Coordinates of N, CA and C in Angstrom, one line a residue:
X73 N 70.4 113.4 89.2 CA 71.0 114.6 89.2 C 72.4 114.5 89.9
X74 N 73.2 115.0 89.3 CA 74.2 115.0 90.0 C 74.8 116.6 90.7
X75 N 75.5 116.2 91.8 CA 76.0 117.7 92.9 C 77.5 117.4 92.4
X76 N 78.0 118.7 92.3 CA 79.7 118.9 92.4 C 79.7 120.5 93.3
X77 N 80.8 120.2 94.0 CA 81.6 120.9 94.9 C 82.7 120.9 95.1
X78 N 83.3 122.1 95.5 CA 84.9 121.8 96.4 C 84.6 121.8 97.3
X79 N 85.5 120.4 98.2 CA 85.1 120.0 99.3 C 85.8 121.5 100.7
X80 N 87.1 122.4 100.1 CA 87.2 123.1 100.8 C 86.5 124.2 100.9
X81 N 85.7 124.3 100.0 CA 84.5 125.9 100.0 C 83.4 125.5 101.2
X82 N 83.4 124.2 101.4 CA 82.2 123.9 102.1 C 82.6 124.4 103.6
X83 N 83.3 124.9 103.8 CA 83.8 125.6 105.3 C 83.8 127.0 105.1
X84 N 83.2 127.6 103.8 CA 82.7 129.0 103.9 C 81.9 129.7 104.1
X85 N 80.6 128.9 104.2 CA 79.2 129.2 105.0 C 79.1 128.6 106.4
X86 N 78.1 128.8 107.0 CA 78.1 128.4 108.7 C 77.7 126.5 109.0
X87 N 78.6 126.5 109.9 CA 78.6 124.6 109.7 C 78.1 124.6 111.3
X88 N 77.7 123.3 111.4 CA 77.3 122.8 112.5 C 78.7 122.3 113.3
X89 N 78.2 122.8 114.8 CA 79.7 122.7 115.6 C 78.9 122.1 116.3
X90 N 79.8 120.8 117.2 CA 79.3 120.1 118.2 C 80.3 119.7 118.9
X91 N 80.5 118.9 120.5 CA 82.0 118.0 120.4 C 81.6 116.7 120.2
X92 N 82.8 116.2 120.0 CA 82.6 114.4 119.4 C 82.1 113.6 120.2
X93 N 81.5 112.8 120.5 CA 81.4 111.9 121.1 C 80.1 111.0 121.0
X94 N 79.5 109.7 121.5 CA 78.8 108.8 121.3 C 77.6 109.4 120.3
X95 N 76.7 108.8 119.1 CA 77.1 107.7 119.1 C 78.3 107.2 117.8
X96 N 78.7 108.6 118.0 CA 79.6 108.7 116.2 C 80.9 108.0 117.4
X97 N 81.3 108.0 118.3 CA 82.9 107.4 118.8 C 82.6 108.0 120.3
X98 N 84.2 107.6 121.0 CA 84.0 107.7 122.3 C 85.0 108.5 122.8
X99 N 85.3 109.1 122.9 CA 86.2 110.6 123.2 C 87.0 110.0 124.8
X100 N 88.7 109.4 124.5 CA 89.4 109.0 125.3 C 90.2 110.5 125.9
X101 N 90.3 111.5 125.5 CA 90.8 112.4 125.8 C 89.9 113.5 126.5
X102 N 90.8 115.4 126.3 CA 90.1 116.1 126.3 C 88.7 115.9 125.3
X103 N 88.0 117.0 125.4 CA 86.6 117.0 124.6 C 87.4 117.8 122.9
X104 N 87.1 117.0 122.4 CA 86.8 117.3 121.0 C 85.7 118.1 119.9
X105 N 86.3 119.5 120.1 CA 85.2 120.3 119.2 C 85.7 119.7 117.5
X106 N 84.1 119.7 117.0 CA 83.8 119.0 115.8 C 83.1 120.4 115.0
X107 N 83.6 120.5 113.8 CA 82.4 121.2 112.7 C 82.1 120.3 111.4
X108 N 80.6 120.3 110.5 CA 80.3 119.4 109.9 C 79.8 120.2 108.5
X109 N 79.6 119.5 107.5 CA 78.4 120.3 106.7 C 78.0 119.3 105.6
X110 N 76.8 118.6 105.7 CA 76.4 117.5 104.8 C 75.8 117.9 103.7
X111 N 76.1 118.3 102.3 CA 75.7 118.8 101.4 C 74.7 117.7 100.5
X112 N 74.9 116.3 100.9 CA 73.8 115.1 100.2 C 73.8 114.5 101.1
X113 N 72.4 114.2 101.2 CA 72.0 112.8 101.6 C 70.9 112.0 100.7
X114 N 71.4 110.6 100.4 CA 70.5 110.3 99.7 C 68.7 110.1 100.0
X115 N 67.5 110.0 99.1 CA 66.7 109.4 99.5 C 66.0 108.9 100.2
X116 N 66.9 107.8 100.4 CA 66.5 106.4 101.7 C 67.3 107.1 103.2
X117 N 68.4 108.0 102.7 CA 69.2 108.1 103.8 C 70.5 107.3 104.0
X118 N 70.8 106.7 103.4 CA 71.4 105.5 103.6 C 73.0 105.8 103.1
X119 N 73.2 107.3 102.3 CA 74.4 107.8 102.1 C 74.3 109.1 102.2
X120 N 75.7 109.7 102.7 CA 75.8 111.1 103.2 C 76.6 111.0 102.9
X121 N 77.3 112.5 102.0 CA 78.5 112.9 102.5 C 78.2 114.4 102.5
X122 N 79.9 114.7 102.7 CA 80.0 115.7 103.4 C 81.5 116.0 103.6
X123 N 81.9 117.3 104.6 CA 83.3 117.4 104.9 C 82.9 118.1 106.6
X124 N 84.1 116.9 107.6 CA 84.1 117.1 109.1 C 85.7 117.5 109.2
X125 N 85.5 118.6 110.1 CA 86.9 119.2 110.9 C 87.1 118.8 112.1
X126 N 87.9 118.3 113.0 CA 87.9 118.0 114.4 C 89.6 118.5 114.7
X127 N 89.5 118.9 116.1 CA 90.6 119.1 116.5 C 91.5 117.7 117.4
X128 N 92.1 118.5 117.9 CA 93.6 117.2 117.7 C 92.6 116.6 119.2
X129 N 93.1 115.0 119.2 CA 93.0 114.5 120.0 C 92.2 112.9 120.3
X130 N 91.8 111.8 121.0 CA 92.0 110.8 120.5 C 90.9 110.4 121.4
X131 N 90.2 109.3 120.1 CA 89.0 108.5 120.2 C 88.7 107.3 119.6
X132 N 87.7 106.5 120.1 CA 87.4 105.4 119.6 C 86.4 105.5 119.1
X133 N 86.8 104.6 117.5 CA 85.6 104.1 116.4 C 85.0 103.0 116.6
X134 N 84.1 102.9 116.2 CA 83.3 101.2 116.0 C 82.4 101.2 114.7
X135 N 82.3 100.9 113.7 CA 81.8 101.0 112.5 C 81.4 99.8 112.0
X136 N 79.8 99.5 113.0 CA 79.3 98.6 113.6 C 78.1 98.2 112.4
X137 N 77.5 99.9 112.0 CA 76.2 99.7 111.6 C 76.5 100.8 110.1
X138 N 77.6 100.8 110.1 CA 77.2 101.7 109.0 C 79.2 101.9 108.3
X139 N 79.5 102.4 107.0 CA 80.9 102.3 106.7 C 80.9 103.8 106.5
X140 N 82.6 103.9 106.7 CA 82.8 105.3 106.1 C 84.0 105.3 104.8
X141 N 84.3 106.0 103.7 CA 85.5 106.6 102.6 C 86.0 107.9 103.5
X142 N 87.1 108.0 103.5 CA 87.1 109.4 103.5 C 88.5 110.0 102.8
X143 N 88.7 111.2 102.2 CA 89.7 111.8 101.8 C 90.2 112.7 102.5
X144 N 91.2 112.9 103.8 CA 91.9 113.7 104.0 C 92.5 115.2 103.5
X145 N 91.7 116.2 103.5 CA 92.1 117.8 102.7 C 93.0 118.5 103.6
X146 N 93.0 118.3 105.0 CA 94.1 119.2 105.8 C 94.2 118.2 107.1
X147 N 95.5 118.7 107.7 CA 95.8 117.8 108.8 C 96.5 116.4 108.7
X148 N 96.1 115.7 110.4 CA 97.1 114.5 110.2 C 96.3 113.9 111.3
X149 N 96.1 112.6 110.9 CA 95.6 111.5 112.3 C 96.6 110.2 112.4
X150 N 96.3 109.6 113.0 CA 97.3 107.8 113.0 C 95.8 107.8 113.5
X151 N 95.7 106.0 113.1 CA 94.5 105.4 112.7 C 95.0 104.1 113.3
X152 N 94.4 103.1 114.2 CA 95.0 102.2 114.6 C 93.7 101.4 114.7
X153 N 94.0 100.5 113.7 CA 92.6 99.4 113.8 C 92.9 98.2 114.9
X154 N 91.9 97.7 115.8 CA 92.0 97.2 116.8 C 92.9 95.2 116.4
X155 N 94.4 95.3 117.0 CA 95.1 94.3 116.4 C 95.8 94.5 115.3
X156 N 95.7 95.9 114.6 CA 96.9 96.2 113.7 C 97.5 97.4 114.0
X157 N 98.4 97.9 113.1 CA 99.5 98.5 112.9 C 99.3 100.0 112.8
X158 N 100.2 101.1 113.4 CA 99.1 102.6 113.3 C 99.4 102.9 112.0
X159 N 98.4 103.7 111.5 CA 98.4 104.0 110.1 C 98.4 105.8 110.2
X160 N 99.3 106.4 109.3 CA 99.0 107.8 109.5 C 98.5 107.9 108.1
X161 N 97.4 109.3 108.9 CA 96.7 109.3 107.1 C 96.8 111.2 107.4
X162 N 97.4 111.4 106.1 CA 97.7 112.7 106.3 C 97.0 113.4 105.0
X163 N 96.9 115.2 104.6 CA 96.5 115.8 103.5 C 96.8 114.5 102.4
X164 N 96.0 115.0 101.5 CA 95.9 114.1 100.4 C 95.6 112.4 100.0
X165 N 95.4 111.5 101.7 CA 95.3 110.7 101.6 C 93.7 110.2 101.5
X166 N 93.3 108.9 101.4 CA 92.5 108.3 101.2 C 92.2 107.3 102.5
X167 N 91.2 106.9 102.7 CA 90.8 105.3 103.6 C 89.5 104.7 103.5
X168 N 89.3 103.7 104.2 CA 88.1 103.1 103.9 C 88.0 102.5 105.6
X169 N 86.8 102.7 106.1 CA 86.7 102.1 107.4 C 85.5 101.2 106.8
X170 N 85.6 99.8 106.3 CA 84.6 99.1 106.2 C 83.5 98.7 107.2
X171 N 82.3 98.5 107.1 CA 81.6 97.7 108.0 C 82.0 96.8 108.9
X172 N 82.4 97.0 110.4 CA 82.9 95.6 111.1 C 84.2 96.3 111.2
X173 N 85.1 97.6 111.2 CA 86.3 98.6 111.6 C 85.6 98.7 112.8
X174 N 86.9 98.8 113.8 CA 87.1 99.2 115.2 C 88.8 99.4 115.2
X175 N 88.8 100.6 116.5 CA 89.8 100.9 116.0 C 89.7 102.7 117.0
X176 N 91.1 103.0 117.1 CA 91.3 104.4 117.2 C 92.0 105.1 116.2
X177 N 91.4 106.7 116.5 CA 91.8 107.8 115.7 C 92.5 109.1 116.6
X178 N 93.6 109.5 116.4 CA 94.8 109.6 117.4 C 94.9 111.2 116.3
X179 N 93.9 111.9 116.3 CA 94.3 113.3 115.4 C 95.1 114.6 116.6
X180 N 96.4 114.6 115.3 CA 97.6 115.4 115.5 C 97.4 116.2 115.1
X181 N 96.4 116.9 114.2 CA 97.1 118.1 113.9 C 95.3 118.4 113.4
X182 N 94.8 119.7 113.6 CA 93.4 119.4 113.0 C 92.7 118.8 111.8
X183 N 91.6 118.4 111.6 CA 91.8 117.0 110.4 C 90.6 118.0 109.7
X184 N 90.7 118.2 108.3 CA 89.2 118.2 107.7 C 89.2 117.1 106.4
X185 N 88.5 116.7 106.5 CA 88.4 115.4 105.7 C 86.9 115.9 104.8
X186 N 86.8 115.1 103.4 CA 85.5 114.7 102.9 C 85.4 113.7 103.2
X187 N 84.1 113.0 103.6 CA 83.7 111.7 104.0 C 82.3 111.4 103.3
X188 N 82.3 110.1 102.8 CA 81.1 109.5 102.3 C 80.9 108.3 103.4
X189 N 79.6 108.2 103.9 CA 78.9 107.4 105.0 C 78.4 106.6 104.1
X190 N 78.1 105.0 104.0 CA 77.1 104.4 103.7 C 77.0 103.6 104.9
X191 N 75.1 103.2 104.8 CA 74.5 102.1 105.5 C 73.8 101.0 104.5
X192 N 74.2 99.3 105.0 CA 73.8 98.7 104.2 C 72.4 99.2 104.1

């Protein structure tokens, strides 16, 4: 079976609000209020997605045990993988945090993204 959605409607019904921190990242800043809404998860569990909002401000990734896709729908972050170069990923872009990504996320401007999780 397949699900279709617009990833921006998904912020029309009531989402789960939390602030960010361990074990999803590590919050170098003020506290980071988060909203979520995971519309699939597979089976095993082992893929989610969904679409997360977070407000501006800056934390560490480690994407140790599991990968993320995501597509950028509003906002702006710089992305700086640990040893490279900052990357800004703004509306309409794309990324991939493979398995074995470390790294900070430096969000300027509030972010809502669709994101697909997989675990090997």
């Amino acid at each position: 079976m397949s699900i279709t959605f617009q990833p921006s409607e998904l912020f029309e019904g009531e989402l789960d609000e939390s602030l960010l921190g361990p074990p999803l990242a590590d919050v170098l800043s003020d506290d980071i209020p988060t909203r979520i809404t995971i519309p699939f998860t597979s089976d095993d569990s082992r893929i989610l997605s969904g679409v997360w909002e977070a407000e501006p401000g800056l934390s560490r990734w480690e994407f140790l045990e599991r990968g993320e896709v995501i597509h950028v729908l509003e906002g702006r972050m710089v992305i700086t993988e640990d040893g490279g170069k900052p990357v800004t990923v703004e509306a309409g872009t794309a990324a991939v945090f493979p398995i074995g990504w470390r790294g900070t996320w430096e969000i300027q401007e509030r972010i809502r993204k669709f994101f697909v999780i997989f675990v090997p």
